[in-house]
């Protein structure tokens, strides 16, 4: 019996020693991380909703990481260039990126040869519904009036979006398909350009988020006649949903953070922890509220599952609208 106890004790001691070594190895990659500033890639232009929310959460995460996070806007190709830059970055934890809805709509069009599966997701940050926004002096004040105007002027009304095949292009396509209107879809490199064109009277409408039209809305240059959400926005309770106006249309974009494949799991965990805390930071929450951004946090595992499901749903929608190859 004494011999058996001695053997069991020895096995336990060896097991404990191996566990300690494994633990030290698992943490080794994160030792002292981050030792320098971090680059954050934004696939969209400065001034848009993606850029705004990204800069805000990076500011909050800097408090957690103790290092500067520099946002680099790498635009072009309807988000393809920036997303490729994130995927192809050195997997050392010093380059992160914000991935957006377009990552799940570009592959079907043959515009990129990679998918969500080529990234290591960190967290989902927010999800925002599309609006139908028009000039403040437009002759229509409801979705029905807009639809009637478009039907009376087939092919003459231009709706701006953030890029060909982008989330807002698909949103406008969904609107046209569901309401039976014939409109022209005008692409811009990011929502900011589309909203500026609307305010200047160069197009008749945009199908972008409330956050992206907020400044022009507050200035009185545009009006939002409908939002593709389940409920009215808290900060703008006078904006009706499409559903309450008789149109069963809900549609959202999303944004999240991701790493290139191959980053040390220990480093990834440091980043997950930092950005999870940043998402709950009072300053960030306040900024998101002012920007009318709907925070919709998901951890790495949940975000990974969401990306797969969203890709499948978007693919089905695009095929039905003739936007997928």
PDB file of C-alpha atoms in Angstrom, residues 87-318:
ATOM      1  CA  UNK A  87      -5.629  39.018 -43.464  1.00  0.00           C
ATOM      2  CA  UNK A  88      -2.094  39.361 -44.821  1.00  0.00           C
ATOM      3  CA  UNK A  89      -0.629  41.230 -41.827  1.00  0.00           C
ATOM      4  CA  UNK A  90       2.224  39.752 -39.805  1.00  0.00           C
ATOM      5  CA  UNK A  91       0.639  37.548 -37.116  1.00  0.00           C
ATOM      6  CA  UNK A  92       2.508  39.065 -34.191  1.00  0.00           C
ATOM      7  CA  UNK A  93      -0.404  40.824 -32.492  1.00  0.00           C
ATOM      8  CA  UNK A  94       0.701  44.288 -33.543  1.00  0.00           C
ATOM      9  CA  UNK A  95      -1.702  44.573 -36.463  1.00  0.00           C
ATOM     10  CA  UNK A  96      -5.422  44.234 -35.866  1.00  0.00           C
ATOM     11  CA  UNK A  97      -8.334  45.207 -38.071  1.00  0.00           C
ATOM     12  CA  UNK A  98     -12.007  46.009 -38.096  1.00  0.00           C
ATOM     13  CA  UNK A  99     -13.876  43.587 -40.313  1.00  0.00           C
ATOM     14  CA  UNK A 100     -17.304  44.585 -41.575  1.00  0.00           C
ATOM     15  CA  UNK A 101     -20.375  43.152 -43.253  1.00  0.00           C
ATOM     16  CA  UNK A 102     -18.715  43.403 -46.681  1.00  0.00           C
ATOM     17  CA  UNK A 103     -16.369  40.561 -45.771  1.00  0.00           C
ATOM     18  CA  UNK A 104     -19.460  38.371 -46.119  1.00  0.00           C
ATOM     19  CA  UNK A 105     -20.668  39.881 -49.394  1.00  0.00           C
ATOM     20  CA  UNK A 106     -17.525  40.364 -51.499  1.00  0.00           C
ATOM     21  CA  UNK A 107     -16.598  36.677 -52.025  1.00  0.00           C
ATOM     22  CA  UNK A 108     -19.914  35.845 -53.704  1.00  0.00           C
ATOM     23  CA  UNK A 109     -19.195  38.510 -56.320  1.00  0.00           C
ATOM     24  CA  UNK A 110     -15.734  37.154 -57.054  1.00  0.00           C
ATOM     25  CA  UNK A 111     -14.170  40.380 -55.720  1.00  0.00           C
ATOM     26  CA  UNK A 112     -12.012  38.635 -53.096  1.00  0.00           C
ATOM     27  CA  UNK A 113     -10.667  35.095 -52.899  1.00  0.00           C
ATOM     28  CA  UNK A 114     -10.921  34.765 -49.112  1.00  0.00           C
ATOM     29  CA  UNK A 115     -13.691  34.638 -46.509  1.00  0.00           C
ATOM     30  CA  UNK A 116     -14.397  35.164 -42.808  1.00  0.00           C
ATOM     31  CA  UNK A 117     -12.728  31.764 -42.216  1.00  0.00           C
ATOM     32  CA  UNK A 118      -9.326  33.314 -43.017  1.00  0.00           C
ATOM     33  CA  UNK A 119      -9.412  35.479 -39.850  1.00  0.00           C
ATOM     34  CA  UNK A 120      -9.188  34.919 -36.132  1.00  0.00           C
ATOM     35  CA  UNK A 121     -12.153  36.853 -34.663  1.00  0.00           C
ATOM     36  CA  UNK A 122     -11.711  38.900 -31.474  1.00  0.00           C
ATOM     37  CA  UNK A 123     -15.084  40.498 -30.665  1.00  0.00           C
ATOM     38  CA  UNK A 124     -18.164  41.865 -32.396  1.00  0.00           C
ATOM     39  CA  UNK A 125     -18.574  45.538 -31.581  1.00  0.00           C
ATOM     40  CA  UNK A 126     -21.875  46.776 -32.973  1.00  0.00           C
ATOM     41  CA  UNK A 127     -24.781  46.157 -35.335  1.00  0.00           C
ATOM     42  CA  UNK A 128     -26.742  48.989 -36.979  1.00  0.00           C
ATOM     43  CA  UNK A 129     -29.913  49.067 -39.039  1.00  0.00           C
ATOM     44  CA  UNK A 130     -30.181  50.757 -42.432  1.00  0.00           C
ATOM     45  CA  UNK A 131     -32.189  53.950 -42.841  1.00  0.00           C
ATOM     46  CA  UNK A 132     -33.894  55.515 -45.812  1.00  0.00           C
ATOM     47  CA  UNK A 133     -32.621  59.089 -45.690  1.00  0.00           C
ATOM     48  CA  UNK A 134     -33.548  61.856 -48.137  1.00  0.00           C
ATOM     49  CA  UNK A 135     -33.000  65.607 -48.510  1.00  0.00           C
ATOM     50  CA  UNK A 136     -34.768  67.759 -45.938  1.00  0.00           C
ATOM     51  CA  UNK A 137     -36.857  69.452 -48.646  1.00  0.00           C
ATOM     52  CA  UNK A 138     -37.719  66.255 -50.536  1.00  0.00           C
ATOM     53  CA  UNK A 139     -41.393  65.965 -51.562  1.00  0.00           C
ATOM     54  CA  UNK A 140     -41.868  62.727 -49.582  1.00  0.00           C
ATOM     55  CA  UNK A 141     -42.052  62.228 -45.814  1.00  0.00           C
ATOM     56  CA  UNK A 142     -42.858  58.531 -45.517  1.00  0.00           C
ATOM     57  CA  UNK A 143     -41.600  55.306 -47.059  1.00  0.00           C
ATOM     58  CA  UNK A 144     -44.901  54.916 -48.917  1.00  0.00           C
ATOM     59  CA  UNK A 145     -44.626  58.404 -50.397  1.00  0.00           C
ATOM     60  CA  UNK A 146     -41.045  57.664 -51.482  1.00  0.00           C
ATOM     61  CA  UNK A 147     -42.136  54.389 -53.078  1.00  0.00           C
ATOM     62  CA  UNK A 148     -45.001  56.121 -54.870  1.00  0.00           C
ATOM     63  CA  UNK A 149     -42.620  58.809 -56.158  1.00  0.00           C
ATOM     64  CA  UNK A 150     -40.180  56.194 -57.444  1.00  0.00           C
ATOM     65  CA  UNK A 151     -42.969  54.299 -59.192  1.00  0.00           C
ATOM     66  CA  UNK A 152     -44.124  57.524 -60.833  1.00  0.00           C
ATOM     67  CA  UNK A 153     -40.524  58.207 -61.944  1.00  0.00           C
ATOM     68  CA  UNK A 154     -39.035  54.780 -62.790  1.00  0.00           C
ATOM     69  CA  UNK A 155     -35.251  54.676 -63.148  1.00  0.00           C
ATOM     70  CA  UNK A 156     -34.835  58.365 -62.256  1.00  0.00           C
ATOM     71  CA  UNK A 157     -34.270  58.248 -58.489  1.00  0.00           C
ATOM     72  CA  UNK A 158     -30.670  57.661 -57.343  1.00  0.00           C
ATOM     73  CA  UNK A 159     -29.876  55.910 -54.047  1.00  0.00           C
ATOM     74  CA  UNK A 160     -26.314  56.240 -52.802  1.00  0.00           C
ATOM     75  CA  UNK A 161     -24.439  53.453 -51.038  1.00  0.00           C
ATOM     76  CA  UNK A 162     -20.966  52.773 -49.670  1.00  0.00           C
ATOM     77  CA  UNK A 163     -19.635  50.599 -52.545  1.00  0.00           C
ATOM     78  CA  UNK A 164     -20.795  48.092 -55.177  1.00  0.00           C
ATOM     79  CA  UNK A 165     -22.028  44.980 -53.395  1.00  0.00           C
ATOM     80  CA  UNK A 166     -21.552  46.614 -50.003  1.00  0.00           C
ATOM     81  CA  UNK A 167     -23.920  46.254 -47.079  1.00  0.00           C
ATOM     82  CA  UNK A 168     -25.800  49.411 -48.056  1.00  0.00           C
ATOM     83  CA  UNK A 169     -25.946  48.450 -51.735  1.00  0.00           C
ATOM     84  CA  UNK A 170     -27.559  45.166 -50.734  1.00  0.00           C
ATOM     85  CA  UNK A 171     -29.840  47.084 -48.360  1.00  0.00           C
ATOM     86  CA  UNK A 172     -30.976  49.391 -51.165  1.00  0.00           C
ATOM     87  CA  UNK A 173     -31.402  46.363 -53.420  1.00  0.00           C
ATOM     88  CA  UNK A 174     -33.528  44.688 -50.779  1.00  0.00           C
ATOM     89  CA  UNK A 175     -35.627  47.858 -50.484  1.00  0.00           C
ATOM     90  CA  UNK A 176     -36.136  48.008 -54.256  1.00  0.00           C
ATOM     91  CA  UNK A 177     -36.955  44.296 -54.456  1.00  0.00           C
ATOM     92  CA  UNK A 178     -39.448  44.344 -51.579  1.00  0.00           C
ATOM     93  CA  UNK A 179     -41.242  47.500 -52.763  1.00  0.00           C
ATOM     94  CA  UNK A 180     -41.068  46.897 -56.512  1.00  0.00           C
ATOM     95  CA  UNK A 181     -39.338  50.180 -57.384  1.00  0.00           C
ATOM     96  CA  UNK A 182     -36.855  50.846 -60.183  1.00  0.00           C
ATOM     97  CA  UNK A 183     -33.979  53.046 -58.933  1.00  0.00           C
ATOM     98  CA  UNK A 184     -30.356  53.820 -59.803  1.00  0.00           C
ATOM     99  CA  UNK A 185     -27.731  52.599 -57.316  1.00  0.00           C
ATOM    100  CA  UNK A 186     -24.793  55.007 -57.005  1.00  0.00           C
ATOM    101  CA  UNK A 187     -21.627  53.727 -55.303  1.00  0.00           C
ATOM    102  CA  UNK A 188     -19.201  55.733 -53.159  1.00  0.00           C
ATOM    103  CA  UNK A 189     -16.053  54.734 -51.266  1.00  0.00           C
ATOM    104  CA  UNK A 190     -17.708  54.748 -47.873  1.00  0.00           C
ATOM    105  CA  UNK A 191     -20.982  56.100 -46.518  1.00  0.00           C
ATOM    106  CA  UNK A 192     -19.598  59.570 -45.768  1.00  0.00           C
ATOM    107  CA  UNK A 193     -19.263  60.382 -49.474  1.00  0.00           C
ATOM    108  CA  UNK A 194     -22.794  59.199 -50.187  1.00  0.00           C
ATOM    109  CA  UNK A 195     -24.274  61.311 -47.389  1.00  0.00           C
ATOM    110  CA  UNK A 196     -22.348  64.386 -48.549  1.00  0.00           C
ATOM    111  CA  UNK A 197     -23.662  63.868 -52.076  1.00  0.00           C
ATOM    112  CA  UNK A 198     -27.207  63.613 -50.720  1.00  0.00           C
ATOM    113  CA  UNK A 199     -26.880  66.813 -48.691  1.00  0.00           C
ATOM    114  CA  UNK A 200     -25.548  68.536 -51.801  1.00  0.00           C
ATOM    115  CA  UNK A 201     -28.536  67.459 -53.880  1.00  0.00           C
ATOM    116  CA  UNK A 202     -26.569  65.175 -56.216  1.00  0.00           C
ATOM    117  CA  UNK A 203     -28.627  62.069 -55.355  1.00  0.00           C
ATOM    118  CA  UNK A 204     -32.132  61.606 -53.948  1.00  0.00           C
ATOM    119  CA  UNK A 205     -31.552  59.141 -51.099  1.00  0.00           C
ATOM    120  CA  UNK A 206     -29.088  56.989 -49.177  1.00  0.00           C
ATOM    121  CA  UNK A 207     -29.538  53.616 -47.509  1.00  0.00           C
ATOM    122  CA  UNK A 208     -26.935  53.879 -44.732  1.00  0.00           C
ATOM    123  CA  UNK A 209     -26.982  53.738 -40.929  1.00  0.00           C
ATOM    124  CA  UNK A 210     -28.372  56.415 -38.643  1.00  0.00           C
ATOM    125  CA  UNK A 211     -24.883  57.004 -37.266  1.00  0.00           C
ATOM    126  CA  UNK A 212     -23.641  57.883 -40.730  1.00  0.00           C
ATOM    127  CA  UNK A 213     -26.336  60.485 -41.408  1.00  0.00           C
ATOM    128  CA  UNK A 214     -26.404  61.930 -37.884  1.00  0.00           C
ATOM    129  CA  UNK A 215     -24.368  65.095 -38.500  1.00  0.00           C
ATOM    130  CA  UNK A 216     -26.359  66.063 -41.606  1.00  0.00           C
ATOM    131  CA  UNK A 217     -29.601  65.124 -39.853  1.00  0.00           C
ATOM    132  CA  UNK A 218     -28.777  67.280 -36.840  1.00  0.00           C
ATOM    133  CA  UNK A 219     -27.822  70.134 -39.171  1.00  0.00           C
ATOM    134  CA  UNK A 220     -31.242  69.944 -40.812  1.00  0.00           C
ATOM    135  CA  UNK A 221     -29.894  69.064 -44.247  1.00  0.00           C
ATOM    136  CA  UNK A 222     -31.531  65.641 -44.501  1.00  0.00           C
ATOM    137  CA  UNK A 223     -34.446  63.732 -42.989  1.00  0.00           C
ATOM    138  CA  UNK A 224     -34.814  60.051 -42.153  1.00  0.00           C
ATOM    139  CA  UNK A 225     -38.169  58.710 -43.314  1.00  0.00           C
ATOM    140  CA  UNK A 226     -37.694  55.130 -42.145  1.00  0.00           C
ATOM    141  CA  UNK A 227     -35.339  52.757 -40.332  1.00  0.00           C
ATOM    142  CA  UNK A 228     -35.070  49.020 -41.039  1.00  0.00           C
ATOM    143  CA  UNK A 229     -35.082  48.089 -37.358  1.00  0.00           C
ATOM    144  CA  UNK A 230     -37.432  46.316 -34.968  1.00  0.00           C
ATOM    145  CA  UNK A 231     -37.954  49.503 -32.951  1.00  0.00           C
ATOM    146  CA  UNK A 232     -37.490  53.257 -33.212  1.00  0.00           C
ATOM    147  CA  UNK A 233     -34.053  54.647 -32.271  1.00  0.00           C
ATOM    148  CA  UNK A 234     -33.935  55.827 -28.658  1.00  0.00           C
ATOM    149  CA  UNK A 235     -32.306  59.169 -29.492  1.00  0.00           C
ATOM    150  CA  UNK A 236     -34.665  59.851 -32.418  1.00  0.00           C
ATOM    151  CA  UNK A 237     -38.069  58.502 -31.357  1.00  0.00           C
ATOM    152  CA  UNK A 238     -39.796  60.389 -34.186  1.00  0.00           C
ATOM    153  CA  UNK A 239     -38.146  58.169 -36.809  1.00  0.00           C
ATOM    154  CA  UNK A 240     -40.594  55.344 -37.653  1.00  0.00           C
ATOM    155  CA  UNK A 241     -39.580  51.809 -38.557  1.00  0.00           C
ATOM    156  CA  UNK A 242     -40.346  50.317 -41.949  1.00  0.00           C
ATOM    157  CA  UNK A 243     -42.544  47.714 -40.257  1.00  0.00           C
ATOM    158  CA  UNK A 244     -44.853  50.241 -38.647  1.00  0.00           C
ATOM    159  CA  UNK A 245     -45.220  51.873 -42.061  1.00  0.00           C
ATOM    160  CA  UNK A 246     -46.437  48.631 -43.566  1.00  0.00           C
ATOM    161  CA  UNK A 247     -43.161  47.315 -45.026  1.00  0.00           C
ATOM    162  CA  UNK A 248     -41.825  44.101 -43.497  1.00  0.00           C
ATOM    163  CA  UNK A 249     -38.138  44.981 -43.960  1.00  0.00           C
ATOM    164  CA  UNK A 250     -35.418  44.694 -41.316  1.00  0.00           C
ATOM    165  CA  UNK A 251     -31.755  44.911 -42.268  1.00  0.00           C
ATOM    166  CA  UNK A 252     -28.503  45.408 -40.360  1.00  0.00           C
ATOM    167  CA  UNK A 253     -24.801  45.917 -40.817  1.00  0.00           C
ATOM    168  CA  UNK A 254     -22.220  44.770 -38.279  1.00  0.00           C
ATOM    169  CA  UNK A 255     -18.637  45.533 -37.315  1.00  0.00           C
ATOM    170  CA  UNK A 256     -16.069  43.558 -35.337  1.00  0.00           C
ATOM    171  CA  UNK A 257     -12.386  43.129 -34.650  1.00  0.00           C
ATOM    172  CA  UNK A 258     -10.184  40.366 -35.983  1.00  0.00           C
ATOM    173  CA  UNK A 259      -6.582  39.207 -36.278  1.00  0.00           C
ATOM    174  CA  UNK A 260      -4.751  37.512 -39.119  1.00  0.00           C
ATOM    175  CA  UNK A 261      -4.493  33.765 -38.604  1.00  0.00           C
ATOM    176  CA  UNK A 262      -1.530  32.536 -36.574  1.00  0.00           C
ATOM    177  CA  UNK A 263      -1.351  35.005 -33.687  1.00  0.00           C
ATOM    178  CA  UNK A 264      -0.239  33.424 -30.400  1.00  0.00           C
ATOM    179  CA  UNK A 265      -3.370  32.451 -28.400  1.00  0.00           C
ATOM    180  CA  UNK A 266      -1.977  34.156 -25.296  1.00  0.00           C
ATOM    181  CA  UNK A 267      -1.572  37.437 -27.173  1.00  0.00           C
ATOM    182  CA  UNK A 268      -5.042  37.056 -28.634  1.00  0.00           C
ATOM    183  CA  UNK A 269      -6.455  36.654 -25.125  1.00  0.00           C
ATOM    184  CA  UNK A 270      -4.787  39.878 -23.992  1.00  0.00           C
ATOM    185  CA  UNK A 271      -6.481  41.687 -26.875  1.00  0.00           C
ATOM    186  CA  UNK A 272      -9.855  40.032 -26.275  1.00  0.00           C
ATOM    187  CA  UNK A 273      -9.762  41.063 -22.628  1.00  0.00           C
ATOM    188  CA  UNK A 274      -8.683  44.613 -23.454  1.00  0.00           C
ATOM    189  CA  UNK A 275     -11.325  45.215 -26.108  1.00  0.00           C
ATOM    190  CA  UNK A 276     -14.074  43.536 -24.070  1.00  0.00           C
ATOM    191  CA  UNK A 277     -13.330  46.031 -21.294  1.00  0.00           C
ATOM    192  CA  UNK A 278     -13.126  48.828 -23.855  1.00  0.00           C
ATOM    193  CA  UNK A 279     -16.614  47.944 -25.124  1.00  0.00           C
ATOM    194  CA  UNK A 280     -17.948  48.461 -21.592  1.00  0.00           C
ATOM    195  CA  UNK A 281     -15.886  51.617 -20.955  1.00  0.00           C
ATOM    196  CA  UNK A 282     -18.270  54.456 -19.929  1.00  0.00           C
ATOM    197  CA  UNK A 283     -16.577  56.921 -22.290  1.00  0.00           C
ATOM    198  CA  UNK A 284     -16.936  54.543 -25.229  1.00  0.00           C
ATOM    199  CA  UNK A 285     -20.541  53.720 -24.360  1.00  0.00           C
ATOM    200  CA  UNK A 286     -21.314  57.445 -24.171  1.00  0.00           C
ATOM    201  CA  UNK A 287     -19.583  58.109 -27.498  1.00  0.00           C
ATOM    202  CA  UNK A 288     -21.418  55.206 -29.153  1.00  0.00           C
ATOM    203  CA  UNK A 289     -24.690  56.621 -27.870  1.00  0.00           C
ATOM    204  CA  UNK A 290     -23.929  60.042 -29.285  1.00  0.00           C
ATOM    205  CA  UNK A 291     -23.067  58.420 -32.619  1.00  0.00           C
ATOM    206  CA  UNK A 292     -26.300  56.402 -32.502  1.00  0.00           C
ATOM    207  CA  UNK A 293     -24.344  53.173 -32.703  1.00  0.00           C
ATOM    208  CA  UNK A 294     -26.092  50.066 -31.424  1.00  0.00           C
ATOM    209  CA  UNK A 295     -23.533  48.150 -29.360  1.00  0.00           C
ATOM    210  CA  UNK A 296     -23.900  44.387 -29.863  1.00  0.00           C
ATOM    211  CA  UNK A 297     -20.923  42.711 -28.159  1.00  0.00           C
ATOM    212  CA  UNK A 298     -20.062  39.094 -28.846  1.00  0.00           C
ATOM    213  CA  UNK A 299     -16.994  37.251 -27.568  1.00  0.00           C
ATOM    214  CA  UNK A 300     -14.626  35.404 -29.896  1.00  0.00           C
ATOM    215  CA  UNK A 301     -16.563  32.140 -29.966  1.00  0.00           C
ATOM    216  CA  UNK A 302     -19.961  33.794 -30.432  1.00  0.00           C
ATOM    217  CA  UNK A 303     -18.594  36.130 -33.100  1.00  0.00           C
ATOM    218  CA  UNK A 304     -17.062  33.206 -34.969  1.00  0.00           C
ATOM    219  CA  UNK A 305     -20.418  31.390 -35.049  1.00  0.00           C
ATOM    220  CA  UNK A 306     -22.207  34.581 -36.087  1.00  0.00           C
ATOM    221  CA  UNK A 307     -19.808  35.135 -39.005  1.00  0.00           C
ATOM    222  CA  UNK A 308     -20.586  31.692 -40.414  1.00  0.00           C
ATOM    223  CA  UNK A 309     -24.367  32.081 -40.065  1.00  0.00           C
ATOM    224  CA  UNK A 310     -24.335  35.624 -41.451  1.00  0.00           C
ATOM    225  CA  UNK A 311     -22.269  34.536 -44.461  1.00  0.00           C
ATOM    226  CA  UNK A 312     -24.815  31.851 -45.287  1.00  0.00           C
ATOM    227  CA  UNK A 313     -27.768  34.232 -44.895  1.00  0.00           C
ATOM    228  CA  UNK A 314     -26.148  37.015 -46.933  1.00  0.00           C
ATOM    229  CA  UNK A 315     -25.282  34.566 -49.705  1.00  0.00           C
ATOM    230  CA  UNK A 316     -28.902  33.469 -49.936  1.00  0.00           C
ATOM    231  CA  UNK A 317     -30.138  37.103 -50.039  1.00  0.00           C
ATOM    232  CA  UNK A 318     -27.627  38.129 -52.683  1.00  0.00           C
TER     233      UNK A 318
END
